[in-house]
Coordinates of C-alpha atoms and ligand atoms in Angstrom, one line a residue:
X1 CA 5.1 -13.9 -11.4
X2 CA 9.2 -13.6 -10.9
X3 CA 10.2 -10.9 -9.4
X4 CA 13.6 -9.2 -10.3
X5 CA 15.3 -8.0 -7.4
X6 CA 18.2 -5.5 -8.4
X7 CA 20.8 -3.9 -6.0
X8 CA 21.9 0.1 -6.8
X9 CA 24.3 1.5 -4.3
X10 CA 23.5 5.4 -4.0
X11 CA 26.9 6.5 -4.3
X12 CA 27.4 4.5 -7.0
X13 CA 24.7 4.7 -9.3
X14 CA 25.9 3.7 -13.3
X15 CA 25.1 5.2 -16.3
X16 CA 21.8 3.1 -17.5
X17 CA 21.2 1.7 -13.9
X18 CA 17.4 2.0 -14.2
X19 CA 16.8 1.0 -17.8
X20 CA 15.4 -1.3 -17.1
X21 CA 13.0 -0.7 -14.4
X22 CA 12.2 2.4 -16.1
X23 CA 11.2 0.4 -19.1
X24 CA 9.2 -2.1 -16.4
X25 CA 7.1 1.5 -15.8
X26 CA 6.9 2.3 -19.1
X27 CA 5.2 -0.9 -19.4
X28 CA 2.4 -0.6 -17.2
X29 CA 4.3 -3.0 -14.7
X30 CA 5.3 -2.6 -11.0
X31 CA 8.7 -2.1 -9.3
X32 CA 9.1 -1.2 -6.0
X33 CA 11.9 1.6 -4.9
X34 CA 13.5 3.1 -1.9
X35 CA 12.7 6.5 -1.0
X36 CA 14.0 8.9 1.8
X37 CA 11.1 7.8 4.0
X38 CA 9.8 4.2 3.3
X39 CA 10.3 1.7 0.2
X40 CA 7.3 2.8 -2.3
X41 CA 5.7 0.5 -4.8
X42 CA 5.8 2.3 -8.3
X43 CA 3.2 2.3 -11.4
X44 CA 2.9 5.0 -14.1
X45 CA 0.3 6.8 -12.4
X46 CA -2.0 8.5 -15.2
X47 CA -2.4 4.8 -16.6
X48 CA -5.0 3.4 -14.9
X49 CA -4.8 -0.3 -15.3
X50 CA -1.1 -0.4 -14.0
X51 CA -2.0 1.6 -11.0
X52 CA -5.1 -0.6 -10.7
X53 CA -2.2 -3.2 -10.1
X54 CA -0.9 -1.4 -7.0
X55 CA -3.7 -1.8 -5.2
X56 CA -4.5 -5.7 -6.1
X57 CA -0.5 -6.3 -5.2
X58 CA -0.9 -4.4 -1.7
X59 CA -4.5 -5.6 -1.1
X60 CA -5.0 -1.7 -0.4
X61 CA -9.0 -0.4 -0.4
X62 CA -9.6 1.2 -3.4
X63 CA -10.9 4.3 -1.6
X64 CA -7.2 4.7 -0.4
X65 CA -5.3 7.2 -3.0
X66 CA -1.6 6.5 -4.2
X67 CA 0.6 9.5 -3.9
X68 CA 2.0 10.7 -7.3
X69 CA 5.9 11.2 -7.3
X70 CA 7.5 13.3 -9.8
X71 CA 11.3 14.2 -10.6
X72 CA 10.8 18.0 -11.0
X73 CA 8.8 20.8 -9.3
X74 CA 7.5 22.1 -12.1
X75 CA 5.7 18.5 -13.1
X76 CA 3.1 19.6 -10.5
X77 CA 1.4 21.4 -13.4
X78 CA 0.8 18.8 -15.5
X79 CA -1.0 17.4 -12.7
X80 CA -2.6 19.5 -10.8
X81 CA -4.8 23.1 -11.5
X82 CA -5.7 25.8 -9.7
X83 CA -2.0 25.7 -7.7
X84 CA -2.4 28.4 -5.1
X85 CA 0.8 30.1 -4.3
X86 CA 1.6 28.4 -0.9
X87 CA 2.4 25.0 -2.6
X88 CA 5.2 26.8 -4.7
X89 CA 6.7 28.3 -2.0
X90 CA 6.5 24.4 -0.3
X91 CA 7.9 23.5 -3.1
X92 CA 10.9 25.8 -2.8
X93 CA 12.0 24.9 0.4
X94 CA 11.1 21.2 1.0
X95 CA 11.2 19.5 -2.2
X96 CA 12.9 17.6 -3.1
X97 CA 11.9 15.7 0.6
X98 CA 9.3 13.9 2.6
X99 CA 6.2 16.5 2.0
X100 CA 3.1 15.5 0.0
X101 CA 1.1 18.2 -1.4
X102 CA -2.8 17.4 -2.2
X103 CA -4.3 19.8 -5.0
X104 CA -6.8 20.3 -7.5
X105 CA -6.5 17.0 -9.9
X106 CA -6.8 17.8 -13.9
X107 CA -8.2 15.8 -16.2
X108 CA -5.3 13.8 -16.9
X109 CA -4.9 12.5 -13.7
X110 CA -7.2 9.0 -13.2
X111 CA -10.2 8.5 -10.5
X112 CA -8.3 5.1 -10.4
X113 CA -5.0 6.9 -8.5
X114 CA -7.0 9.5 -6.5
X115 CA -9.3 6.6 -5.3
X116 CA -12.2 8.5 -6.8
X117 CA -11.2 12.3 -5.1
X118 CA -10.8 15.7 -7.0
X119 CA -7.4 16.1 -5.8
X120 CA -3.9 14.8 -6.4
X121 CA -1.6 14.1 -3.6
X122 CA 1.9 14.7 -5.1
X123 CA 5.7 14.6 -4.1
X124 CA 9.3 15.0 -5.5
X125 CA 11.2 12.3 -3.2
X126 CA 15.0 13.2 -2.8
X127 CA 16.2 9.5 -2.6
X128 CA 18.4 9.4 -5.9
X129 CA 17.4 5.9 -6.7
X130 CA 13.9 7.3 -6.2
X131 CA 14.7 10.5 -8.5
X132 CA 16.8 8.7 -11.2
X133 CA 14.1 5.9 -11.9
X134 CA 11.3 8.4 -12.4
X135 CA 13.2 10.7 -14.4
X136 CA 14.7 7.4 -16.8
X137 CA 10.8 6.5 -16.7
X138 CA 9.3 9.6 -18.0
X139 CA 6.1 8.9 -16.4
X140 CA 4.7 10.2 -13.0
X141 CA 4.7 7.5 -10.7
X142 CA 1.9 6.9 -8.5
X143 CA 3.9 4.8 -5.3
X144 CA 2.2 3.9 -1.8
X145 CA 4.4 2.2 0.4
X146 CA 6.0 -0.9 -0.7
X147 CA 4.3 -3.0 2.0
X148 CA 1.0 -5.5 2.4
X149 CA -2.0 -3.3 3.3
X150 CA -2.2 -2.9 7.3
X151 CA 1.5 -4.6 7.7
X152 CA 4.1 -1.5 9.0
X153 CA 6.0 0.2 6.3
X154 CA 9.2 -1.1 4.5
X155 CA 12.5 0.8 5.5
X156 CA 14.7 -2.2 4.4
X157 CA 13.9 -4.2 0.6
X158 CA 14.2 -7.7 2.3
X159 CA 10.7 -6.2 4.3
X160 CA 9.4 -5.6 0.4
X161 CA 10.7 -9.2 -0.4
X162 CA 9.0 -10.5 2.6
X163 CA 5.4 -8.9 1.5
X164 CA 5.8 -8.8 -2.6
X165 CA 8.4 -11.0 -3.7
X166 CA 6.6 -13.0 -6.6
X167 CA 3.6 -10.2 -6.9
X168 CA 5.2 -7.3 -8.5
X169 CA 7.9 -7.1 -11.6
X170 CA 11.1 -5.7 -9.7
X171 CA 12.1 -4.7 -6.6
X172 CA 15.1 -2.1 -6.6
X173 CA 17.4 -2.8 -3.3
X174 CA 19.1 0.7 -2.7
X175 CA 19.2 0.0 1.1
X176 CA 18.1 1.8 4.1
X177 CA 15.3 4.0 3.6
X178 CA 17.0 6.9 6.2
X179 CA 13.8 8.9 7.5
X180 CA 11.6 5.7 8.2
X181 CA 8.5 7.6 8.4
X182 CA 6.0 8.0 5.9
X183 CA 5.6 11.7 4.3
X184 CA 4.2 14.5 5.8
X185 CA 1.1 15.6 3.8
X186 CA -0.1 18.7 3.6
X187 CA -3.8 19.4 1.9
X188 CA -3.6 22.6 -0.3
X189 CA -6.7 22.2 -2.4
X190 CA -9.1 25.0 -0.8
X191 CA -9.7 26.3 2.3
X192 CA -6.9 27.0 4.8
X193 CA -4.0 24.5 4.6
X194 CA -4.0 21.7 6.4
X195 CA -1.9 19.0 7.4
X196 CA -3.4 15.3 6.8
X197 CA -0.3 13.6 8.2
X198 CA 2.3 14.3 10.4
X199 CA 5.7 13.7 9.2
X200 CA 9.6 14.8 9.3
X201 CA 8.7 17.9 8.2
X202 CA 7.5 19.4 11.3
X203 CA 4.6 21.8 11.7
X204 CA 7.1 24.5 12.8
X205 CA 8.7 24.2 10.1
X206 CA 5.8 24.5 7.4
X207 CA 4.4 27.5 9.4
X208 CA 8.2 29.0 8.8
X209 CA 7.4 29.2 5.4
X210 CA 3.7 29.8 4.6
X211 CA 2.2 30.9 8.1
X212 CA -0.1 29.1 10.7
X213 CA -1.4 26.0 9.4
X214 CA -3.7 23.3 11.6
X215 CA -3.7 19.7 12.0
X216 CA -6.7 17.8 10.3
X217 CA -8.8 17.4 13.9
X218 CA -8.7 13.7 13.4
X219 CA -4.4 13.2 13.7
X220 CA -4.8 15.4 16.8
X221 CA -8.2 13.3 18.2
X222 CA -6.2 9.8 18.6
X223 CA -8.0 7.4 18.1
X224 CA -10.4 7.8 15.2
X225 CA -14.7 7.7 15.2
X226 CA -17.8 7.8 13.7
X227 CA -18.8 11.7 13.6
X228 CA -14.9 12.5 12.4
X229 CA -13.4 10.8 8.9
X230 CA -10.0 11.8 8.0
X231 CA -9.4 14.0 5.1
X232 CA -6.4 11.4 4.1
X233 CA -8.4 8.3 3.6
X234 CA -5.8 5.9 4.4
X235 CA -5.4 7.4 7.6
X236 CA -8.6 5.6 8.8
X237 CA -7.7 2.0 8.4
X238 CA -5.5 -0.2 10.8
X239 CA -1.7 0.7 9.8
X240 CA 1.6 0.1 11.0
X241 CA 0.5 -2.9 12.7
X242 CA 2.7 -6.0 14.0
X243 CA 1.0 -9.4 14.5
X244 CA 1.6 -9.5 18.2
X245 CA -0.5 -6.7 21.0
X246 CA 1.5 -3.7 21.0
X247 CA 0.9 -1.6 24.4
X248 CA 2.4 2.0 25.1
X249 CA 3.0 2.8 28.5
X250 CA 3.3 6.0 29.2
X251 CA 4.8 8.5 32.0
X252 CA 7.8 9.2 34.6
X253 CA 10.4 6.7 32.7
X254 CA 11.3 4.3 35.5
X255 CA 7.6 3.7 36.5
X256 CA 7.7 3.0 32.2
X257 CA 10.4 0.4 33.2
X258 CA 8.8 -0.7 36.2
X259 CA 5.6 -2.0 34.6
X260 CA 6.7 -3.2 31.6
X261 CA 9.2 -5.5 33.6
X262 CA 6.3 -6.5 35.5
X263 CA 3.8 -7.2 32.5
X264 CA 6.3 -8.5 31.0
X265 CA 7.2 -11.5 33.4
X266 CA 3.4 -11.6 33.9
X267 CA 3.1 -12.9 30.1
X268 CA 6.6 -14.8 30.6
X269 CA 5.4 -17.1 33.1
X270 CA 2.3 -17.6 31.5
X271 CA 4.8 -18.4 28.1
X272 CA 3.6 -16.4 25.8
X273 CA 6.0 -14.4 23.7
X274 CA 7.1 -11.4 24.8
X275 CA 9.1 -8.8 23.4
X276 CA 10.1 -5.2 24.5
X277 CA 10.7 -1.9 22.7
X278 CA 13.8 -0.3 24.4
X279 CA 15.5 2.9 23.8
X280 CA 19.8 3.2 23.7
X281 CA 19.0 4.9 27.6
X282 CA 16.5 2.4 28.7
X283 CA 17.5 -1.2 27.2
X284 CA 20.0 -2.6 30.1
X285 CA 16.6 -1.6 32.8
X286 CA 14.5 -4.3 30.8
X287 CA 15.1 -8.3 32.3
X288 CA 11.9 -10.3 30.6
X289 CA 11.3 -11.2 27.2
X290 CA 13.0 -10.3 24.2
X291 CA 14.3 -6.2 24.2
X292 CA 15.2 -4.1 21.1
X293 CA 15.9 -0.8 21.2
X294 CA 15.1 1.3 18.2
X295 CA 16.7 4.5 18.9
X296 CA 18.4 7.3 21.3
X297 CA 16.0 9.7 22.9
X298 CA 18.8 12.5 22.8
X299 CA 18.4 11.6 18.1
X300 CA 15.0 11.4 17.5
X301 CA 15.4 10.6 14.0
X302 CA 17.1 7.6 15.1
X303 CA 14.0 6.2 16.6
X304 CA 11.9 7.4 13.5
X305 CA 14.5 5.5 11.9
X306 CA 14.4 2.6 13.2
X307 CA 10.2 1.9 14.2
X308 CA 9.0 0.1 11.7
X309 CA 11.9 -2.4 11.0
X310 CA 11.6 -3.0 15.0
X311 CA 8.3 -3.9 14.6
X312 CA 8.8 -6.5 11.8
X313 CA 11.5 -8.2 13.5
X314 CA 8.8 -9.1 16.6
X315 CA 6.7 -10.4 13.8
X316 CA 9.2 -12.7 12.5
X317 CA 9.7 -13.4 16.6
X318 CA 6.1 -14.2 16.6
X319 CA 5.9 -11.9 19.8
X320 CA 2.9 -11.9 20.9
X321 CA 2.7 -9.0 23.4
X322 CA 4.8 -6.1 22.6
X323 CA 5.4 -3.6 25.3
X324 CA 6.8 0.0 24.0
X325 CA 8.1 3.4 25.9
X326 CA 6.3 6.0 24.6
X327 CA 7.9 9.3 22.9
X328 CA 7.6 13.3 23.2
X329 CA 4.4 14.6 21.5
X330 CA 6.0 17.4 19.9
X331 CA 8.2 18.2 16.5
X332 CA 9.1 14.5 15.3
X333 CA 7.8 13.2 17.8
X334 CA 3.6 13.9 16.8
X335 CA 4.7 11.9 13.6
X336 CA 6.4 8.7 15.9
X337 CA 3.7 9.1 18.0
X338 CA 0.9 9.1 15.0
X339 CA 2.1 5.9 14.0
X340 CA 2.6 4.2 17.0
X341 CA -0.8 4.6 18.3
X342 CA -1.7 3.3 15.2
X343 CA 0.1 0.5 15.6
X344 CA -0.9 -0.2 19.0
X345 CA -4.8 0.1 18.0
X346 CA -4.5 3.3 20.6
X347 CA -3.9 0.4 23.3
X348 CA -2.1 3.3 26.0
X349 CA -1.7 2.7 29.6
X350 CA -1.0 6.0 31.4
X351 CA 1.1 5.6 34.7
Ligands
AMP401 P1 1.2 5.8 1.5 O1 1.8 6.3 0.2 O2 1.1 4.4 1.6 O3 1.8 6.5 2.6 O4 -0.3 6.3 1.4 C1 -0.7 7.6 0.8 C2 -1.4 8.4 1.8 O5 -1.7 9.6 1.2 C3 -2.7 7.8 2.3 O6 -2.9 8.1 3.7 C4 -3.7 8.6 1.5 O7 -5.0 8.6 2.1 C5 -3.1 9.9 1.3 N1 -3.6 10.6 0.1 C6 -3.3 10.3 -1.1 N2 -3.9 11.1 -2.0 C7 -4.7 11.9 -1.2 C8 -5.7 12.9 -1.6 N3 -6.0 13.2 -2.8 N4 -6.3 13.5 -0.5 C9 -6.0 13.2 0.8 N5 -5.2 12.2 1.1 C10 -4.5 11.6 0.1
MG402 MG1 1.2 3.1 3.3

């Protein structure tokens, strides 16, 4: 298949921009989009052959739901049933933004989208590219990330290119995808609210609004076993991951340094490829392999930011050990942290 690849500047966005990828969705096709926290790969969502595509583009397990987006709160109703009050007030605050919302599914929404579950997972994305294509679309768009299934997230459209190009109808280049981390999701569909994935949207700040709420045992546990499944199905498979070892190393920074330098000779000498994650503080400390730093530790959002497209660029370095820093476990940094463990198969050597 050829895929069209169209550019949209934000700040720029013409009258009749997305006419035609909205009429690519109408179609049952797929476009992929940029979002405030990855790239997502778009299909009307309550059709379920077109959604059916999704998952045979991303080679994504069909047991893995697609997250629907929508381009106004009150859409959730024509989605979702029994809507306790919590999600509204959610809704209030945080949409449109990177929170996912699982509730009751109705009978319009397809097994196909929820990978066979009674609930809905459901978001209004505040990235105007994002907004203005499902709004020209008119249908609810079911959009995982825009990515191969197990490869790390697209914050960029050349990643998309790199994983879809020639598999899906359009890709929409609207550039940097800011937050660079997936969603936080939030299950509201019974029982006490939970959240299912950390995010940018901090616990604190959820429990500012509707009150205590717990993680799902299993993003607290680490790494994941037999006697506990996630409630968010994709959260059990191998994610975020690059093609070379990743390693944390974690503790007092300069004994961080200290052993990565040394592992990182180690593997030098024995010339394999090496590469380094660095922050802005510790990059000029690192002398073996190949160093990139994704971030200041004094902006956390930076590093958010900037995780994923780190970790694709050692791919295309064919890096074969990866040495990282590791991050705060607390606010912003339980999401990096969530996804980096991921990433490095829970691989952590505590110093
Ligand atoms: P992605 O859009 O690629 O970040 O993937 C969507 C995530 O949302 C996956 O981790 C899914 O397991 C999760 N998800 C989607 N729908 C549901 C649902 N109904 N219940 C629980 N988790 C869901
Ligand atoms: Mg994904």
């Amino acid at each position: 298949m050829d895929t069209k690849i169209i550019k949209l500047e934000i700040e720029n966005l013409a009258e009749g921009c997305f006419h035609e990828a909205a009429e690519v969705l109408r179609n049952g096709g797929l476009v992929a989009f940029p979002t405030e926290t990855v790239y997502g790969l778009g299909a009307n969502g309550l059709d379920e052959t077109a959604a059916a595509k999704i998952y045979q583009a991303k080679g994504r397990p069909s047991d893995n739901p697609l997250i629907i987006h929508i381009a106004k709160t009150q859409d959730m109703e024509s989605l979702a049933q029994e809507i306790p009050r919590e999600a509204y007030q959610l809704a209030e605050v945080f949409w449109p933004g990177p929170l996912t919302m699982i509730l009751r599914k109705n009978e319009f929404v397809p097994y196909q989208t929820t990978g066979g579950l009674d609930t809905v997972a459901i978001r209004l994305p505040a990235n105007q590219i994002a907004r203005g294509l499902i709004e020209a679309a008119g249908v609810f768009v079911a959009a995982p990330s825009a990515n191969l299934s197990g490869k790390p997230s697209p914050t960029l459209a050349q990643h998309v290119i790199c994983d879809l190009d020639g598999k899906v109808d359009m890709i929409i280049d609207g550039g940097h995808a800011t937050l660079g981390l997936e969603s936080t999701i939030v299950d509201l569909s019974g029982g006490e609210p939970m959240i299912l994935r950390p995010g940018c949207i901090t616990k604190a700040m959820l429990e500012n609004v509707i009150g205590k709420i717990e993680y799902d045992p299993v993003v607290l546990q680490g790494a994941p076993s037999l006697e506990l499944a996630p409630k968010a199905p994709g959260m059990k498979y191998r994610h975020y991951a690059p093609e070379g070892k990743l390693t944390i190393y974690e503790g007092d920074i300069q004994k961080v340094v200290d052993a990565i330098n040394q592992k990182a000779k180690e593997k030098l000498d024995n010339k394999n490829r090496v590469g380094v994650i660095a922050t802005d503080e510790t990059e000029a400390l690192y002398r073996y392999g190949t160093v990139k730093t994704i971030g200041s530790r004094k902006d956390e959002a930076s590093i958010a930011a900037g995780l994923y497209a780190v970790l694709r660029e050692f791919d295309e370095l064919h890096a074969e050990y990866i040495y990282t820093e590791s991050f705060a476990d607390n606010s912003l940094g339980q999401a990096i942290m969530n996804r980096l463990l991921k990433a490095a198969g829970y691989r952590v050597v505590k110093l």
